[in-house]
Coordinates of C-alpha atoms in Angstrom, one line a residue:
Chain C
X1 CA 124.3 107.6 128.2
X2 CA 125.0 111.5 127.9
X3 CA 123.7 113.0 124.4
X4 CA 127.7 113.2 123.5
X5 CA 127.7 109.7 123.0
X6 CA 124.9 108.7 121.2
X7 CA 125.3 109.0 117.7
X8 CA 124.4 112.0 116.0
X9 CA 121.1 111.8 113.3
X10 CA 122.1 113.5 110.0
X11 CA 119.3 112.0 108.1
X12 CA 116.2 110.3 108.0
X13 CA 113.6 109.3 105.5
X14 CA 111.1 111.4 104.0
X15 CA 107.9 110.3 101.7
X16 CA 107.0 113.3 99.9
X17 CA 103.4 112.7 97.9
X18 CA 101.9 115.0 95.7
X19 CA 99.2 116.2 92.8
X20 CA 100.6 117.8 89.9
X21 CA 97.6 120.0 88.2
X22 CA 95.4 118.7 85.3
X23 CA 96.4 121.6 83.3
X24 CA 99.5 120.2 83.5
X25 CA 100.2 118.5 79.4
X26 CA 100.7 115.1 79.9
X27 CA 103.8 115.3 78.5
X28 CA 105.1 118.2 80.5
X29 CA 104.3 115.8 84.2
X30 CA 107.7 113.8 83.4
X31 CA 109.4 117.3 83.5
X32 CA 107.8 118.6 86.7
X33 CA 109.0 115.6 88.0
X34 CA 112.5 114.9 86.9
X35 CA 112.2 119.3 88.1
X36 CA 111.3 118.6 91.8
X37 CA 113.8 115.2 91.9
X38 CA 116.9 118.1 91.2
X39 CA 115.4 120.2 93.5
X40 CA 115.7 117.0 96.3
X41 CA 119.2 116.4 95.5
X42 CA 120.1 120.0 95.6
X43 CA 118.9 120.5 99.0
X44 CA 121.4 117.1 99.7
X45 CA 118.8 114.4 99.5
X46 CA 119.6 110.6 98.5
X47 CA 116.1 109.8 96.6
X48 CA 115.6 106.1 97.5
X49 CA 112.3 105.2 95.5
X50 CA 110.0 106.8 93.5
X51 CA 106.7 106.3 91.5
X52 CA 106.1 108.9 88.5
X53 CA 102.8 110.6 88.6
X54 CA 100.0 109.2 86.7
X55 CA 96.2 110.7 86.2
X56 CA 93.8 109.8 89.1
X57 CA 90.6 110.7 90.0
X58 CA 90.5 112.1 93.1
X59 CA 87.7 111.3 95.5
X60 CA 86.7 115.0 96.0
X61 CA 87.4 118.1 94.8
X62 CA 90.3 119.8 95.8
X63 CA 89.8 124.3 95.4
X64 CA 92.8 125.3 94.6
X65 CA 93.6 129.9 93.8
X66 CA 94.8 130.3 91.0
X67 CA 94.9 133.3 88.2
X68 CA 92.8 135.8 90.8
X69 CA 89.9 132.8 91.4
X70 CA 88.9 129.8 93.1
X71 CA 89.0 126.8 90.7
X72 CA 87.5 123.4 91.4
X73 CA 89.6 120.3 90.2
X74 CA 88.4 116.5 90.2
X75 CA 91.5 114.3 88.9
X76 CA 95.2 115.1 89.0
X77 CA 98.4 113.9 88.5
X78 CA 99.3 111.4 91.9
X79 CA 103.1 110.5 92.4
X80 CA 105.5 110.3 95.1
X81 CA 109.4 110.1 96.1
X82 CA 111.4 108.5 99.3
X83 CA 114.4 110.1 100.1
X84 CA 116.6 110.7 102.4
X85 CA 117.5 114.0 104.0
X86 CA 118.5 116.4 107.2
X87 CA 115.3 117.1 109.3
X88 CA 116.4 120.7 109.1
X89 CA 116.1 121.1 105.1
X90 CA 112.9 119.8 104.9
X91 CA 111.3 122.7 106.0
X92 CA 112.8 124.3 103.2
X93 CA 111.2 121.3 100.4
X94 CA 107.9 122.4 101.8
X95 CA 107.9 125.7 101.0
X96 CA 109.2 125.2 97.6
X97 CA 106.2 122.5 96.7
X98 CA 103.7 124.9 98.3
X99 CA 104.9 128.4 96.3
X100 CA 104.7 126.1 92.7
X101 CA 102.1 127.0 91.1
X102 CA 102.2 123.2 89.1
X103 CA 101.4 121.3 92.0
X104 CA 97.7 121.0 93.9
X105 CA 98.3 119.5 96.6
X106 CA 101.4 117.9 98.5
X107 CA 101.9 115.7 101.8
X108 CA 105.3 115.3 103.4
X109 CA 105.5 112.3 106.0
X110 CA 108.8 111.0 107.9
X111 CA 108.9 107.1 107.5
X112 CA 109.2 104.8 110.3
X113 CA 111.2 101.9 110.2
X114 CA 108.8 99.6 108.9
X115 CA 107.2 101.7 106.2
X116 CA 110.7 102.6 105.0
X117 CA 111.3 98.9 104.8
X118 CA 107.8 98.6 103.1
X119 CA 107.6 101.0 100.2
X120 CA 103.7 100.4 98.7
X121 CA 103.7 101.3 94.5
X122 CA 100.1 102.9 94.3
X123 CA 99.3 103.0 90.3
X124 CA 100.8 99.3 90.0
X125 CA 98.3 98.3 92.6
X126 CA 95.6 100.0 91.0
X127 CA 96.7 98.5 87.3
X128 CA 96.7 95.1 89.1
X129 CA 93.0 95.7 90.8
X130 CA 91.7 96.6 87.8
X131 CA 93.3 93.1 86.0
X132 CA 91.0 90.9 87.9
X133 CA 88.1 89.8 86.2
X134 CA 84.6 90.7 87.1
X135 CA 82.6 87.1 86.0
X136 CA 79.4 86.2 85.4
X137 CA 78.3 83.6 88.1
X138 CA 76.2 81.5 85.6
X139 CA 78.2 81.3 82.9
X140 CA 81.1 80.0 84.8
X141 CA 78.9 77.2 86.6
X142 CA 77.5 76.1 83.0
X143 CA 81.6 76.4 81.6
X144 CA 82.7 73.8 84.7
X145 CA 79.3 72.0 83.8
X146 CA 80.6 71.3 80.5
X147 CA 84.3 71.3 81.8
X148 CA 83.7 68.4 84.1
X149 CA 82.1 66.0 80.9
X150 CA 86.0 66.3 79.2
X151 CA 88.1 66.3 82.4
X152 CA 88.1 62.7 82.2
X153 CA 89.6 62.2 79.2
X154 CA 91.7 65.0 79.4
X155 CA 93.5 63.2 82.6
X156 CA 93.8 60.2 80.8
X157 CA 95.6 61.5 78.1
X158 CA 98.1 63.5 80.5
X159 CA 98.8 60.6 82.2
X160 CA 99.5 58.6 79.6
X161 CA 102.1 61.5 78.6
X162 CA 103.9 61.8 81.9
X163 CA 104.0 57.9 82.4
X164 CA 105.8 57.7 78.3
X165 CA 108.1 60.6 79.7
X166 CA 109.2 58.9 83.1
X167 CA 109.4 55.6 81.1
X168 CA 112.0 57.6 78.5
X169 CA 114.0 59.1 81.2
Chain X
X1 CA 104.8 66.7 83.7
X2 CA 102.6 67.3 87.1
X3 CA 105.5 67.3 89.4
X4 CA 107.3 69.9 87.8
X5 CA 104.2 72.0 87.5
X6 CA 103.6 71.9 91.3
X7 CA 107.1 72.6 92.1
X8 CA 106.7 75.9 90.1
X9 CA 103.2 76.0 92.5
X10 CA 104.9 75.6 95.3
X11 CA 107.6 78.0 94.6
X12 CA 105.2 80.7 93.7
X13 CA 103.3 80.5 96.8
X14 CA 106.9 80.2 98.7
X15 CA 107.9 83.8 96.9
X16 CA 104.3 85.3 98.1
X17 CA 104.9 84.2 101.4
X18 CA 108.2 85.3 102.0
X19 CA 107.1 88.8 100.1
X20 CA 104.3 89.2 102.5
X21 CA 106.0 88.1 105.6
X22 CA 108.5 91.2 105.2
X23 CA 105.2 93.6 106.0
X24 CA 104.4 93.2 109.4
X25 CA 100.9 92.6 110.4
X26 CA 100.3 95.9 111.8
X27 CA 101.6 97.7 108.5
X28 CA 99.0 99.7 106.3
X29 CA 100.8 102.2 103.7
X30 CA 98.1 105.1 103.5
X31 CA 98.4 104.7 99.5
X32 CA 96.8 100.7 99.9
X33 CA 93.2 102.1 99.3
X34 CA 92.2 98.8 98.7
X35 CA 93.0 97.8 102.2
X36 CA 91.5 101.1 103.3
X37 CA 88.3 100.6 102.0
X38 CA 87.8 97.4 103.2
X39 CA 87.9 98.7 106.7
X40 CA 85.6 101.6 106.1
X41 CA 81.4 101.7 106.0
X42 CA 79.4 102.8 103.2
X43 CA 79.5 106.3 104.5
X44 CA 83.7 106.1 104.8
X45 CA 83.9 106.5 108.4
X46 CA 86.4 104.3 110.2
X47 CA 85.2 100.7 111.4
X48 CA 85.7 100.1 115.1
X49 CA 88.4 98.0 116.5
X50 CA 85.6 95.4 116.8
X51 CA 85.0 95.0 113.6
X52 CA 88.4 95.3 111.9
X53 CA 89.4 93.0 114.1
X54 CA 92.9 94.5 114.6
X55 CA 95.4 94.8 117.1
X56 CA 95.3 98.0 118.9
X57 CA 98.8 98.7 116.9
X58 CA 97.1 97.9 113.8
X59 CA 94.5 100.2 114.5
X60 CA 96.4 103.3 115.3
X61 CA 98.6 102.7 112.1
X62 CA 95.2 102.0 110.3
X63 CA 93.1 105.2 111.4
X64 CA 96.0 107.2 110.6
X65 CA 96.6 106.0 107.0
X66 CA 93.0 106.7 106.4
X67 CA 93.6 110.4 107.7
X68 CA 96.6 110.6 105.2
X69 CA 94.5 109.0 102.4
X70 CA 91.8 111.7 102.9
X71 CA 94.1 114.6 102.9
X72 CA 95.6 113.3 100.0
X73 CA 91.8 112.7 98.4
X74 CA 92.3 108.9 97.7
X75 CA 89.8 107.9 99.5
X76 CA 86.3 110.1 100.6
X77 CA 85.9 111.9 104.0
X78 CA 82.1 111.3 103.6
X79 CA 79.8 109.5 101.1
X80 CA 76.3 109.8 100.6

């Protein structure tokens, strides 16, 4: 069990999650992104997943220098990237995020096993929170109310269907 | 008509299941706010174990989700 023998670890897996400014057009986000992707790849990284950024609104406000003075921002752009690369570049991915002057904010986290094996889509769970339905409580007791008065019928008449079809096959 | 109907039931709550089963109990991804904020009080601190009801696993990977989420301002350190 000496540390010749055990198998050396090139790589592992890296979530890298950021804010791209406001400022930023909303057209010019897809570039910033496809820009920091290269960047991965040139420092050897194998991107595994990604979600583009998308507007948010942050729940505080992040201060941010920029242009000689402190300026307060309240939504950004939120995306991240998995990839895979040697512990000693990351350092080095860091450093690059942090001197752009595009991004707000960045975090950098090295997966485990089972969140590498668990990748969670943020803005597609957002899009699907938002889908369900906020209903009014009375008006879908009346709607059953009057739902339940044709049910009966209704069941009737699919029965009658399925036995014709069973009868046909 | 109604057979075929709950076979395509069935097999849509077979596909959530086995979808789900894949993320281990204990598993909270810092960017489920959702899940976050159904674990935190009105004032966004951190329930106890005792009321999440989580495994001490589950706990650790929960409270430090909600430290990522707060760095990353997705969810609030405080609210008043």
């Amino acid at each position: 069990m000496s540390e010749k023998n055990m198998p050396a670890v090139e790589v592992s897996s890296y979530e890298l999650a950021f804010h791209v400014l406001p400022t930023v057009a909303e057209g010019e986000v897809e570039t910033v992104f496809q820009n920091l992707k290269d960047a991965i790849t040139k420092h050897d990284g194998n991107i595994i997943s990604e979600e583009a950024p998308a507007r948010f609104d942050l729940a505080y406000e992040i201060v941010k220098y920029l242009e000689g003075r402190n300026r307060k921002f309240s939504s950004a752009y939120f995306g991240w990237v998995r990839f895979e690369m040697n512990p000693e570049k990351i350092a080095e991915i860091s450093e690059m995020v942090e001197a752009d002057n595009q991004f707000l904010r960045h975090l950098i986290i090295k997966l485990t096993k089972v969140e590498a094996e668990n990748p969670f889509f943020f803005h597609e769970a957002l899009d699907e929170e938002k889908q369900i339905e906020t209903v009014d409580v009375d008006e879908v007791l009346a709607a059953e109310k009057s739902d339940s008065e044709e049910t009966p019928e209704e069941k009737n008449k699919e029965d009658e269907e399925s036995e014709a079809k069973e009868a046909k096959a | 008509m109604r057979n075929q109907k709950l076979k395509k039931l069935k097999l849509n709550c077979m596909e959530k299941e086995t979808q789900t089963i894949n993320a281990p109990m204990h598993h909270v991804d810092y960017k489920d706010i959702m899940k976050l904020k159904s674990n935190v009080n009105p004032h966004a601190r951190m329930m106890s174990r005792r009321r999440t009801g989580m495994s001490a696993k589950g706990q650790r990977n929960f409270a430090k989700a909600v430290k990522r989420a707060r760095f990353m301002a997705l969810v609030p350190y405080t609210q008043h």
